[in-house]
XYZ file of C-alpha atoms in Angstrom:
186
model
C 2.527 2.801 22.278
C 0.078 5.113 20.479
C -2.024 2.282 19.059
C -2.566 0.817 22.502
C -3.584 4.187 23.901
C -6.346 4.354 21.281
C -7.816 1.082 22.484
C -7.850 1.854 26.183
C -8.925 5.470 26.452
C -11.890 7.514 25.374
C -15.454 6.569 24.602
C -14.570 4.559 21.503
C -11.910 2.606 23.381
C -14.178 1.753 26.282
C -17.054 0.633 24.075
C -14.777 -1.312 21.711
C -13.086 -3.041 24.654
C -16.453 -4.050 26.072
C -17.601 -5.403 22.699
C -14.291 -7.236 22.231
C -14.580 -8.913 25.637
C -18.196 -9.924 25.002
C -17.294 -11.318 21.566
C -14.378 -13.223 23.109
C -16.623 -14.688 25.791
C -19.291 -15.661 23.233
C -16.687 -16.857 20.695
C -18.388 -14.592 18.152
C -15.485 -12.640 16.655
C -16.249 -13.603 13.055
C -19.948 -12.727 13.321
C -19.346 -9.431 15.128
C -16.598 -8.430 12.675
C -18.831 -9.236 9.689
C -21.788 -7.319 11.198
C -19.611 -4.301 11.955
C -18.210 -4.378 8.418
C -21.759 -4.381 6.997
C -22.804 -1.514 9.263
C -19.669 0.473 8.417
C -20.236 -0.070 4.678
C -23.843 1.123 5.031
C -22.595 4.139 6.984
C -20.149 4.995 4.195
C -22.791 4.489 1.499
C -25.680 6.402 3.040
C -25.616 10.110 3.806
C -28.910 9.732 5.679
C -27.475 7.044 7.964
C -24.344 9.133 8.532
C -26.565 12.096 9.455
C -28.581 9.919 11.867
C -25.395 8.681 13.537
C -23.621 12.036 13.812
C -26.420 14.565 14.350
C -27.199 15.645 17.909
C -30.606 16.861 16.677
C -32.115 13.373 16.928
C -33.114 12.187 20.388
C -31.765 8.920 21.773
C -35.225 7.397 21.300
C -35.417 8.505 17.654
C -31.913 7.205 16.929
C -32.671 3.881 18.632
C -35.937 3.383 16.741
C -34.429 4.275 13.370
C -31.305 2.228 14.015
C -33.352 -0.833 14.994
C -35.116 -0.715 11.616
C -31.834 -0.237 9.758
C -30.163 -3.127 11.587
C -33.094 -5.378 10.742
C -32.777 -4.418 7.070
C -29.013 -5.094 7.175
C -29.665 -8.412 8.922
C -27.467 -7.461 11.872
C -28.526 -9.185 15.049
C -27.278 -10.646 18.279
C -24.355 -9.086 20.052
C -23.649 -6.438 17.395
C -27.279 -5.311 17.277
C -27.426 -4.992 21.053
C -24.126 -3.142 21.088
C -25.168 -0.575 18.460
C -28.586 -0.051 20.071
C -26.912 0.508 23.450
C -24.604 3.078 21.864
C -27.678 4.859 20.454
C -29.533 4.686 23.779
C -26.516 6.150 25.591
C -26.104 8.952 22.981
C -22.774 7.524 21.792
C -23.789 6.591 18.266
C -21.580 9.390 16.891
C -18.529 7.432 18.047
C -19.400 4.158 16.284
C -16.932 4.634 13.373
C -14.115 4.999 15.928
C -15.486 2.103 17.981
C -15.410 -0.089 14.882
C -11.861 0.998 14.027
C -10.631 0.251 17.569
C -12.461 -3.096 17.664
C -10.834 -4.109 14.364
C -7.398 -3.159 15.683
C -7.957 -5.182 18.859
C -9.173 -8.164 16.846
C -6.184 -7.996 14.492
C -3.780 -7.854 17.433
C -5.582 -10.793 19.099
C -5.327 -12.864 15.909
C -1.684 -11.938 15.297
C -2.631 -10.086 12.130
C -1.456 -6.762 10.876
C -3.819 -4.180 9.427
C -3.420 -2.500 6.083
C -5.482 0.077 4.267
C -5.660 -0.033 0.494
C -7.114 2.839 -1.472
C -7.905 2.270 -5.132
C -9.544 4.269 -7.886
C -12.305 1.641 -8.187
C -13.592 -1.251 -6.091
C -11.128 -4.151 -6.162
C -12.275 -7.577 -7.312
C -12.031 -10.584 -4.976
C -9.092 -11.898 -7.022
C -7.247 -8.584 -6.667
C -7.882 -8.481 -2.897
C -6.652 -12.075 -2.530
C -3.500 -11.349 -4.574
C -2.800 -8.200 -2.558
C -3.254 -10.034 0.755
C -0.864 -12.775 -0.420
C 1.736 -10.236 -1.530
C 1.508 -8.354 1.769
C 1.711 -11.604 3.766
C 4.848 -12.569 1.840
C 6.407 -9.148 2.472
C 5.382 -8.817 6.145
C 5.371 -12.423 7.288
C 1.914 -11.985 8.900
C -1.672 -12.399 7.875
C -3.111 -9.086 6.775
C -6.541 -7.674 7.615
C -7.301 -5.409 4.664
C -9.496 -2.323 4.818
C -10.556 -1.206 1.376
C -11.337 2.361 0.318
C -12.245 3.887 -3.018
C -10.940 7.269 -4.176
C -11.713 8.005 -7.836
C -9.264 10.933 -7.802
C -6.367 8.418 -7.824
C -7.195 7.715 -11.497
C -5.571 4.278 -11.269
C -3.160 2.210 -9.192
C -3.141 1.745 -5.419
C -2.107 3.421 -2.193
C -1.321 0.843 0.497
C -0.694 1.816 4.118
C 0.661 -0.639 6.666
C 1.326 1.011 10.002
C 3.475 4.062 9.289
C 4.642 2.756 5.890
C 2.913 3.861 2.705
C 3.329 2.564 -0.823
C 1.832 4.951 -3.346
C 1.649 3.564 -6.866
C -1.311 5.689 -7.897
C -1.480 7.210 -11.344
C -2.243 10.612 -9.784
C 1.066 10.584 -7.871
C 3.010 9.438 -10.917
C 1.473 12.214 -13.046
C 2.244 14.806 -10.353
C 5.853 13.592 -10.183
C 6.131 13.819 -13.954
C 4.664 17.348 -13.892
C 7.249 18.443 -11.278
C 10.072 16.849 -13.270
C 8.941 18.631 -16.449
C 8.825 21.997 -14.663
C 12.371 21.501 -13.406
C 13.637 20.765 -16.927
C 11.817 23.658 -18.538
């Protein structure tokens, strides 16, 4: 299965598997998942952090020092802190977004959850996220781990991906469909 291949091969797979096993042993899944979510959100929000993570210009020592300060500011400690600092020390920080993705997939599989990605034009409220999770659980019969993304170009509505299925109810898609339909008529 392609999803399983992602978790067992490559740098991201090896690191994510190691983190998963350590979190399992320490019974720290919730804490590690929350810490990784905070780090990933900071990575998405900060161009400087993204540059630090991806650029080969910085030495391992520079990345480790800078990352330690960032993790302290984000209040990320324990297992997750040690994991991210080890990745920096070993010059593997560039792969952390993939490591996080693989770890989340392993955790979802372990918990019997399915993963879904929802892209909206603006950040969803807690009530909207809860309603969406309930609707997906009713449709799929499983708990859903939701990854949220924002894409202002959608104009409105949602794009939900669960596995290979996609539900696109975005305003952008509806307007494009209307434009195509109008061209065919005229």
